[in-house]
Amino acid sequence: MSSLAIRQKLIDIAIGEVGTTEKGRNTGKRIIEYQRATALEGTGWPYCAAFVCWCLREWGRDPDVLAHLGLTPAKFERWRPKTPAAFGFEDWAAKLGLQTFNDSEAHQLRTGDLMVFDMSHIGLVTGDRGSLVNTIEGNTSATGSRDGEGVYAKTRQRREARTFIRILPP
């Protein structure tokens, strides 16, 4: 299976969550499930990073993904991020030796890359449109801010990125 097909499996998981909304402030049945994919206990805290952790955890349950990564389920569980913080993904990527770059570099973004925002937020890249990036993000709003009430597909300015993280090579 191609790297693109494996990366698309991650995006398909995220797409399935678009439209999920909070019940209360930063909580609700599904939001709690995202938050439980991290190392932080409880609920009521911003969950953009938890959403990405959850998507990656679910992605790792696919035998094709595990085979592509060359990991067993137990090794994948040790490999995947569990950080509740958007900037924590940069540390995770550095620890694993994953490729990272910023928006000033001339990199073509790929489906499944992670976009860490300057505003301490994170999303999954679904498309590169030059100065614009299509993403799926948790704890955002349908129309504006990073801190919102659910999971939405967004179009962001590339310059909003602090870091991009490439999980898989081409």
mmCIF file with all atom_site columns, C-alpha atoms in Angstrom:
data_model
loop_
_atom_site.group_PDB
_atom_site.id
_atom_site.type_symbol
_atom_site.label_atom_id
_atom_site.label_alt_id
_atom_site.label_comp_id
_atom_site.label_asym_id
_atom_site.label_entity_id
_atom_site.label_seq_id
_atom_site.pdbx_PDB_ins_code
_atom_site.Cartn_x
_atom_site.Cartn_y
_atom_site.Cartn_z
_atom_site.occupancy
_atom_site.B_iso_or_equiv
_atom_site.pdbx_formal_charge
_atom_site.auth_seq_id
_atom_site.auth_comp_id
_atom_site.auth_asym_id
_atom_site.auth_atom_id
_atom_site.pdbx_PDB_model_num
ATOM 1   C CA . MET A 1 1   ? 0.000   0.000  0.000  1.00 0.00 ? 1   MET A CA 1
ATOM 2   C CA . SER A 1 2   ? 1.345   3.453  -0.889 1.00 0.00 ? 2   SER A CA 1
ATOM 3   C CA . SER A 1 3   ? 2.326   6.069  1.650  1.00 0.00 ? 3   SER A CA 1
ATOM 4   C CA . LEU A 1 4   ? -0.457  8.305  0.316  1.00 0.00 ? 4   LEU A CA 1
ATOM 5   C CA . ALA A 1 5   ? -3.053  5.575  0.911  1.00 0.00 ? 5   ALA A CA 1
ATOM 6   C CA . ILE A 1 6   ? -1.742  5.079  4.471  1.00 0.00 ? 6   ILE A CA 1
ATOM 7   C CA . ARG A 1 7   ? -1.807  8.828  5.155  1.00 0.00 ? 7   ARG A CA 1
ATOM 8   C CA . GLN A 1 8   ? -5.317  9.054  3.696  1.00 0.00 ? 8   GLN A CA 1
ATOM 9   C CA . LYS A 1 9   ? -6.482  6.492  6.254  1.00 0.00 ? 9   LYS A CA 1
ATOM 10  C CA . LEU A 1 10  ? -5.525  9.014  8.970  1.00 0.00 ? 10  LEU A CA 1
ATOM 11  C CA . ILE A 1 11  ? -7.443  11.787 7.242  1.00 0.00 ? 11  ILE A CA 1
ATOM 12  C CA . ASP A 1 12  ? -10.474 9.533  6.757  1.00 0.00 ? 12  ASP A CA 1
ATOM 13  C CA . ILE A 1 13  ? -10.580 9.016  10.532 1.00 0.00 ? 13  ILE A CA 1
ATOM 14  C CA . ALA A 1 14  ? -10.462 12.788 11.082 1.00 0.00 ? 14  ALA A CA 1
ATOM 15  C CA . ILE A 1 15  ? -13.116 13.429 8.412  1.00 0.00 ? 15  ILE A CA 1
ATOM 16  C CA . GLY A 1 16  ? -15.410 11.020 10.239 1.00 0.00 ? 16  GLY A CA 1
ATOM 17  C CA . GLU A 1 17  ? -15.219 13.304 13.284 1.00 0.00 ? 17  GLU A CA 1
ATOM 18  C CA . VAL A 1 18  ? -16.034 16.583 11.499 1.00 0.00 ? 18  VAL A CA 1
ATOM 19  C CA . GLY A 1 19  ? -19.137 18.046 13.081 1.00 0.00 ? 19  GLY A CA 1
ATOM 20  C CA . THR A 1 20  ? -18.493 16.568 16.536 1.00 0.00 ? 20  THR A CA 1
ATOM 21  C CA . THR A 1 21  ? -19.331 19.244 19.084 1.00 0.00 ? 21  THR A CA 1
ATOM 22  C CA . GLU A 1 22  ? -18.848 19.827 22.774 1.00 0.00 ? 22  GLU A CA 1
ATOM 23  C CA . LYS A 1 23  ? -21.470 19.276 25.427 1.00 0.00 ? 23  LYS A CA 1
ATOM 24  C CA . GLY A 1 24  ? -20.464 21.948 27.898 1.00 0.00 ? 24  GLY A CA 1
ATOM 25  C CA . ARG A 1 25  ? -17.104 23.720 27.738 1.00 0.00 ? 25  ARG A CA 1
ATOM 26  C CA . ASN A 1 26  ? -14.249 21.528 26.379 1.00 0.00 ? 26  ASN A CA 1
ATOM 27  C CA . THR A 1 27  ? -16.107 18.389 27.389 1.00 0.00 ? 27  THR A CA 1
ATOM 28  C CA . GLY A 1 28  ? -18.765 15.950 26.270 1.00 0.00 ? 28  GLY A CA 1
ATOM 29  C CA . LYS A 1 29  ? -18.797 12.217 25.585 1.00 0.00 ? 29  LYS A CA 1
ATOM 30  C CA . ARG A 1 30  ? -16.720 12.314 22.393 1.00 0.00 ? 30  ARG A CA 1
ATOM 31  C CA . ILE A 1 31  ? -14.411 15.104 23.612 1.00 0.00 ? 31  ILE A CA 1
ATOM 32  C CA . ILE A 1 32  ? -13.597 13.019 26.698 1.00 0.00 ? 32  ILE A CA 1
ATOM 33  C CA . GLU A 1 33  ? -12.646 10.149 24.374 1.00 0.00 ? 33  GLU A CA 1
ATOM 34  C CA . TYR A 1 34  ? -10.183 12.461 22.599 1.00 0.00 ? 34  TYR A CA 1
ATOM 35  C CA . GLN A 1 35  ? -8.777  13.658 25.919 1.00 0.00 ? 35  GLN A CA 1
ATOM 36  C CA . ARG A 1 36  ? -8.279  10.067 27.108 1.00 0.00 ? 36  ARG A CA 1
ATOM 37  C CA . ALA A 1 37  ? -5.907  9.514  24.167 1.00 0.00 ? 37  ALA A CA 1
ATOM 38  C CA . THR A 1 38  ? -3.391  11.747 25.998 1.00 0.00 ? 38  THR A CA 1
ATOM 39  C CA . ALA A 1 39  ? -1.394  11.418 29.198 1.00 0.00 ? 39  ALA A CA 1
ATOM 40  C CA . LEU A 1 40  ? -3.453  14.159 30.918 1.00 0.00 ? 40  LEU A CA 1
ATOM 41  C CA . GLU A 1 41  ? -6.381  13.095 33.068 1.00 0.00 ? 41  GLU A CA 1
ATOM 42  C CA . GLY A 1 42  ? -9.728  14.774 33.429 1.00 0.00 ? 42  GLY A CA 1
ATOM 43  C CA . THR A 1 43  ? -11.714 16.920 31.044 1.00 0.00 ? 43  THR A CA 1
ATOM 44  C CA . GLY A 1 44  ? -12.633 20.542 30.548 1.00 0.00 ? 44  GLY A CA 1
ATOM 45  C CA . TRP A 1 45  ? -9.275  21.489 29.028 1.00 0.00 ? 45  TRP A CA 1
ATOM 46  C CA . PRO A 1 46  ? -8.573  22.510 25.389 1.00 0.00 ? 46  PRO A CA 1
ATOM 47  C CA . TYR A 1 47  ? -8.462  19.381 23.233 1.00 0.00 ? 47  TYR A CA 1
ATOM 48  C CA . CYS A 1 48  ? -6.967  20.253 19.833 1.00 0.00 ? 48  CYS A CA 1
ATOM 49  C CA . ALA A 1 49  ? -3.882  18.128 20.569 1.00 0.00 ? 49  ALA A CA 1
ATOM 50  C CA . ALA A 1 50  ? -6.028  15.423 22.157 1.00 0.00 ? 50  ALA A CA 1
ATOM 51  C CA . PHE A 1 51  ? -8.045  15.218 18.940 1.00 0.00 ? 51  PHE A CA 1
ATOM 52  C CA . VAL A 1 52  ? -4.862  14.619 16.911 1.00 0.00 ? 52  VAL A CA 1
ATOM 53  C CA . CYS A 1 53  ? -3.631  12.064 19.483 1.00 0.00 ? 53  CYS A CA 1
ATOM 54  C CA . TRP A 1 54  ? -6.961  10.257 19.226 1.00 0.00 ? 54  TRP A CA 1
ATOM 55  C CA . CYS A 1 55  ? -6.877  10.236 15.411 1.00 0.00 ? 55  CYS A CA 1
ATOM 56  C CA . LEU A 1 56  ? -3.345  8.825  15.449 1.00 0.00 ? 56  LEU A CA 1
ATOM 57  C CA . ARG A 1 57  ? -4.295  6.202  18.034 1.00 0.00 ? 57  ARG A CA 1
ATOM 58  C CA . GLU A 1 58  ? -7.239  5.063  15.924 1.00 0.00 ? 58  GLU A CA 1
ATOM 59  C CA . TRP A 1 59  ? -5.058  5.081  12.792 1.00 0.00 ? 59  TRP A CA 1
ATOM 60  C CA . GLY A 1 60  ? -2.618  2.742  14.538 1.00 0.00 ? 60  GLY A CA 1
ATOM 61  C CA . ARG A 1 61  ? -5.339  0.127  14.967 1.00 0.00 ? 61  ARG A CA 1
ATOM 62  C CA . ASP A 1 62  ? -5.280  -0.523 11.219 1.00 0.00 ? 62  ASP A CA 1
ATOM 63  C CA . PRO A 1 63  ? -3.080  -3.532 10.287 1.00 0.00 ? 63  PRO A CA 1
ATOM 64  C CA . ASP A 1 64  ? -2.015  -1.839 7.022  1.00 0.00 ? 64  ASP A CA 1
ATOM 65  C CA . VAL A 1 65  ? -0.772  1.192  8.964  1.00 0.00 ? 65  VAL A CA 1
ATOM 66  C CA . LEU A 1 66  ? 1.161   -0.973 11.423 1.00 0.00 ? 66  LEU A CA 1
ATOM 67  C CA . ALA A 1 67  ? 2.722   -2.944 8.561  1.00 0.00 ? 67  ALA A CA 1
ATOM 68  C CA . HIS A 1 68  ? 3.679   0.263  6.745  1.00 0.00 ? 68  HIS A CA 1
ATOM 69  C CA . LEU A 1 69  ? 5.305   1.656  9.882  1.00 0.00 ? 69  LEU A CA 1
ATOM 70  C CA . GLY A 1 70  ? 6.889   -1.697 10.749 1.00 0.00 ? 70  GLY A CA 1
ATOM 71  C CA . LEU A 1 71  ? 5.411   -1.584 14.239 1.00 0.00 ? 71  LEU A CA 1
ATOM 72  C CA . THR A 1 72  ? 3.516   -4.012 16.426 1.00 0.00 ? 72  THR A CA 1
ATOM 73  C CA . PRO A 1 73  ? 0.449   -2.680 18.269 1.00 0.00 ? 73  PRO A CA 1
ATOM 74  C CA . ALA A 1 74  ? 2.499   -2.382 21.480 1.00 0.00 ? 74  ALA A CA 1
ATOM 75  C CA . LYS A 1 75  ? 5.338   -0.539 19.710 1.00 0.00 ? 75  LYS A CA 1
ATOM 76  C CA . PHE A 1 76  ? 2.836   1.759  17.994 1.00 0.00 ? 76  PHE A CA 1
ATOM 77  C CA . GLU A 1 77  ? 1.320   2.622  21.366 1.00 0.00 ? 77  GLU A CA 1
ATOM 78  C CA . ARG A 1 78  ? 4.796   3.645  22.584 1.00 0.00 ? 78  ARG A CA 1
ATOM 79  C CA . TRP A 1 79  ? 5.445   5.506  19.286 1.00 0.00 ? 79  TRP A CA 1
ATOM 80  C CA . ARG A 1 80  ? 2.270   7.595  19.085 1.00 0.00 ? 80  ARG A CA 1
ATOM 81  C CA . PRO A 1 81  ? 2.007   11.016 20.759 1.00 0.00 ? 81  PRO A CA 1
ATOM 82  C CA . LYS A 1 82  ? 0.148   11.383 24.023 1.00 0.00 ? 82  LYS A CA 1
ATOM 83  C CA . THR A 1 83  ? 0.714   15.066 24.612 1.00 0.00 ? 83  THR A CA 1
ATOM 84  C CA . PRO A 1 84  ? -2.220  17.330 25.505 1.00 0.00 ? 84  PRO A CA 1
ATOM 85  C CA . ALA A 1 85  ? -0.221  20.331 24.232 1.00 0.00 ? 85  ALA A CA 1
ATOM 86  C CA . ALA A 1 86  ? 0.085   21.449 20.612 1.00 0.00 ? 86  ALA A CA 1
ATOM 87  C CA . PHE A 1 87  ? 3.732   22.474 21.078 1.00 0.00 ? 87  PHE A CA 1
ATOM 88  C CA . GLY A 1 88  ? 4.366   19.069 22.680 1.00 0.00 ? 88  GLY A CA 1
ATOM 89  C CA . PHE A 1 89  ? 4.095   17.560 19.196 1.00 0.00 ? 89  PHE A CA 1
ATOM 90  C CA . GLU A 1 90  ? 7.350   19.300 18.291 1.00 0.00 ? 90  GLU A CA 1
ATOM 91  C CA . ASP A 1 91  ? 9.124   17.482 21.133 1.00 0.00 ? 91  ASP A CA 1
ATOM 92  C CA . TRP A 1 92  ? 7.510   14.191 20.061 1.00 0.00 ? 92  TRP A CA 1
ATOM 93  C CA . ALA A 1 93  ? 8.666   14.703 16.478 1.00 0.00 ? 93  ALA A CA 1
ATOM 94  C CA . ALA A 1 94  ? 12.207  15.576 17.565 1.00 0.00 ? 94  ALA A CA 1
ATOM 95  C CA . LYS A 1 95  ? 12.394  12.501 19.806 1.00 0.00 ? 95  LYS A CA 1
ATOM 96  C CA . LEU A 1 96  ? 11.378  10.265 16.893 1.00 0.00 ? 96  LEU A CA 1
ATOM 97  C CA . GLY A 1 97  ? 13.515  12.049 14.306 1.00 0.00 ? 97  GLY A CA 1
ATOM 98  C CA . LEU A 1 98  ? 10.498  13.022 12.203 1.00 0.00 ? 98  LEU A CA 1
ATOM 99  C CA . GLN A 1 99  ? 10.921  15.703 9.579  1.00 0.00 ? 99  GLN A CA 1
ATOM 100 C CA . THR A 1 100 ? 9.838   19.170 10.694 1.00 0.00 ? 100 THR A CA 1
ATOM 101 C CA . PHE A 1 101 ? 9.867   22.451 8.804  1.00 0.00 ? 101 PHE A CA 1
ATOM 102 C CA . ASN A 1 102 ? 8.339   25.909 9.043  1.00 0.00 ? 102 ASN A CA 1
ATOM 103 C CA . ASP A 1 103 ? 6.168   27.862 6.634  1.00 0.00 ? 103 ASP A CA 1
ATOM 104 C CA . SER A 1 104 ? 9.075   29.875 5.226  1.00 0.00 ? 104 SER A CA 1
ATOM 105 C CA . GLU A 1 105 ? 10.593  26.736 3.758  1.00 0.00 ? 105 GLU A CA 1
ATOM 106 C CA . ALA A 1 106 ? 9.590   25.621 0.288  1.00 0.00 ? 106 ALA A CA 1
ATOM 107 C CA . HIS A 1 107 ? 7.999   22.283 1.180  1.00 0.00 ? 107 HIS A CA 1
ATOM 108 C CA . GLN A 1 108 ? 4.970   20.855 -0.508 1.00 0.00 ? 108 GLN A CA 1
ATOM 109 C CA . LEU A 1 109 ? 2.652   19.782 2.281  1.00 0.00 ? 109 LEU A CA 1
ATOM 110 C CA . ARG A 1 110 ? 1.229   16.287 2.174  1.00 0.00 ? 110 ARG A CA 1
ATOM 111 C CA . THR A 1 111 ? -2.007  14.754 3.321  1.00 0.00 ? 111 THR A CA 1
ATOM 112 C CA . GLY A 1 112 ? -1.514  13.719 6.937  1.00 0.00 ? 112 GLY A CA 1
ATOM 113 C CA . ASP A 1 113 ? 1.176   16.251 7.832  1.00 0.00 ? 113 ASP A CA 1
ATOM 114 C CA . LEU A 1 114 ? 0.573   18.042 11.125 1.00 0.00 ? 114 LEU A CA 1
ATOM 115 C CA . MET A 1 115 ? 0.303   21.822 11.301 1.00 0.00 ? 115 MET A CA 1
ATOM 116 C CA . VAL A 1 116 ? 1.337   23.301 14.655 1.00 0.00 ? 116 VAL A CA 1
ATOM 117 C CA . PHE A 1 117 ? 0.122   26.884 14.874 1.00 0.00 ? 117 PHE A CA 1
ATOM 118 C CA . ASP A 1 118 ? 1.870   29.845 16.512 1.00 0.00 ? 118 ASP A CA 1
ATOM 119 C CA . MET A 1 119 ? -1.255  30.235 18.672 1.00 0.00 ? 119 MET A CA 1
ATOM 120 C CA . SER A 1 120 ? -0.660  26.889 20.458 1.00 0.00 ? 120 SER A CA 1
ATOM 121 C CA . HIS A 1 121 ? -3.060  24.913 18.294 1.00 0.00 ? 121 HIS A CA 1
ATOM 122 C CA . ILE A 1 122 ? -2.696  21.895 15.981 1.00 0.00 ? 122 ILE A CA 1
ATOM 123 C CA . GLY A 1 123 ? -4.504  20.313 13.060 1.00 0.00 ? 123 GLY A CA 1
ATOM 124 C CA . LEU A 1 124 ? -4.144  17.618 10.403 1.00 0.00 ? 124 LEU A CA 1
ATOM 125 C CA . VAL A 1 125 ? -3.258  18.803 6.889  1.00 0.00 ? 125 VAL A CA 1
ATOM 126 C CA . THR A 1 126 ? -5.674  17.639 4.200  1.00 0.00 ? 126 THR A CA 1
ATOM 127 C CA . GLY A 1 127 ? -4.406  19.807 1.345  1.00 0.00 ? 127 GLY A CA 1
ATOM 128 C CA . ASP A 1 128 ? -1.790  22.339 0.282  1.00 0.00 ? 128 ASP A CA 1
ATOM 129 C CA . ARG A 1 129 ? -3.036  25.320 -1.725 1.00 0.00 ? 129 ARG A CA 1
ATOM 130 C CA . GLY A 1 130 ? 0.147   27.408 -1.663 1.00 0.00 ? 130 GLY A CA 1
ATOM 131 C CA . SER A 1 131 ? -0.437  30.184 0.847  1.00 0.00 ? 131 SER A CA 1
ATOM 132 C CA . LEU A 1 132 ? -3.526  28.342 2.130  1.00 0.00 ? 132 LEU A CA 1
ATOM 133 C CA . VAL A 1 133 ? -3.650  25.020 3.949  1.00 0.00 ? 133 VAL A CA 1
ATOM 134 C CA . ASN A 1 134 ? -6.715  22.798 4.328  1.00 0.00 ? 134 ASN A CA 1
ATOM 135 C CA . THR A 1 135 ? -6.917  21.188 7.759  1.00 0.00 ? 135 THR A CA 1
ATOM 136 C CA . ILE A 1 136 ? -9.134  19.262 10.120 1.00 0.00 ? 136 ILE A CA 1
ATOM 137 C CA . GLU A 1 137 ? -8.925  20.552 13.676 1.00 0.00 ? 137 GLU A CA 1
ATOM 138 C CA . GLY A 1 138 ? -10.445 19.817 17.051 1.00 0.00 ? 138 GLY A CA 1
ATOM 139 C CA . ASN A 1 139 ? -11.422 22.493 19.588 1.00 0.00 ? 139 ASN A CA 1
ATOM 140 C CA . THR A 1 140 ? -12.040 25.067 16.905 1.00 0.00 ? 140 THR A CA 1
ATOM 141 C CA . SER A 1 141 ? -15.028 26.930 15.566 1.00 0.00 ? 141 SER A CA 1
ATOM 142 C CA . ALA A 1 142 ? -16.690 26.605 12.207 1.00 0.00 ? 142 ALA A CA 1
ATOM 143 C CA . THR A 1 143 ? -15.949 30.183 11.264 1.00 0.00 ? 143 THR A CA 1
ATOM 144 C CA . GLY A 1 144 ? -13.166 31.760 13.276 1.00 0.00 ? 144 GLY A CA 1
ATOM 145 C CA . SER A 1 145 ? -11.010 31.198 16.282 1.00 0.00 ? 145 SER A CA 1
ATOM 146 C CA . ARG A 1 146 ? -8.838  28.270 17.274 1.00 0.00 ? 146 ARG A CA 1
ATOM 147 C CA . ASP A 1 147 ? -10.765 27.886 20.525 1.00 0.00 ? 147 ASP A CA 1
ATOM 148 C CA . GLY A 1 148 ? -14.199 26.713 19.565 1.00 0.00 ? 148 GLY A CA 1
ATOM 149 C CA . GLU A 1 149 ? -16.845 24.150 20.146 1.00 0.00 ? 149 GLU A CA 1
ATOM 150 C CA . GLY A 1 150 ? -15.991 21.219 17.903 1.00 0.00 ? 150 GLY A CA 1
ATOM 151 C CA . VAL A 1 151 ? -14.177 19.462 15.081 1.00 0.00 ? 151 VAL A CA 1
ATOM 152 C CA . TYR A 1 152 ? -14.182 21.227 11.716 1.00 0.00 ? 152 TYR A CA 1
ATOM 153 C CA . ALA A 1 153 ? -12.512 21.271 8.330  1.00 0.00 ? 153 ALA A CA 1
ATOM 154 C CA . LYS A 1 154 ? -10.771 24.626 7.978  1.00 0.00 ? 154 LYS A CA 1
ATOM 155 C CA . THR A 1 155 ? -8.749  26.652 5.507  1.00 0.00 ? 155 THR A CA 1
ATOM 156 C CA . ARG A 1 156 ? -5.839  28.418 7.194  1.00 0.00 ? 156 ARG A CA 1
ATOM 157 C CA . GLN A 1 157 ? -3.092  30.768 6.126  1.00 0.00 ? 157 GLN A CA 1
ATOM 158 C CA . ARG A 1 158 ? 0.197   28.914 5.764  1.00 0.00 ? 158 ARG A CA 1
ATOM 159 C CA . ARG A 1 159 ? 1.922   31.749 7.628  1.00 0.00 ? 159 ARG A CA 1
ATOM 160 C CA . GLU A 1 160 ? -0.068  30.824 10.769 1.00 0.00 ? 160 GLU A CA 1
ATOM 161 C CA . ALA A 1 161 ? 2.137   27.743 11.139 1.00 0.00 ? 161 ALA A CA 1
ATOM 162 C CA . ARG A 1 162 ? 4.891   27.548 13.659 1.00 0.00 ? 162 ARG A CA 1
ATOM 163 C CA . THR A 1 163 ? 5.919   24.070 12.500 1.00 0.00 ? 163 THR A CA 1
ATOM 164 C CA . PHE A 1 164 ? 4.810   21.367 10.110 1.00 0.00 ? 164 PHE A CA 1
ATOM 165 C CA . ILE A 1 165 ? 5.509   17.757 11.069 1.00 0.00 ? 165 ILE A CA 1
ATOM 166 C CA . ARG A 1 166 ? 5.757   15.007 8.491  1.00 0.00 ? 166 ARG A CA 1
ATOM 167 C CA . ILE A 1 167 ? 4.736   11.678 10.008 1.00 0.00 ? 167 ILE A CA 1
ATOM 168 C CA . LEU A 1 168 ? 5.450   9.569  6.929  1.00 0.00 ? 168 LEU A CA 1
ATOM 169 C CA . PRO A 1 169 ? 7.847   10.030 4.038  1.00 0.00 ? 169 PRO A CA 1
ATOM 170 C CA . PRO A 1 170 ? 6.351   10.348 0.524  1.00 0.00 ? 170 PRO A CA 1
#
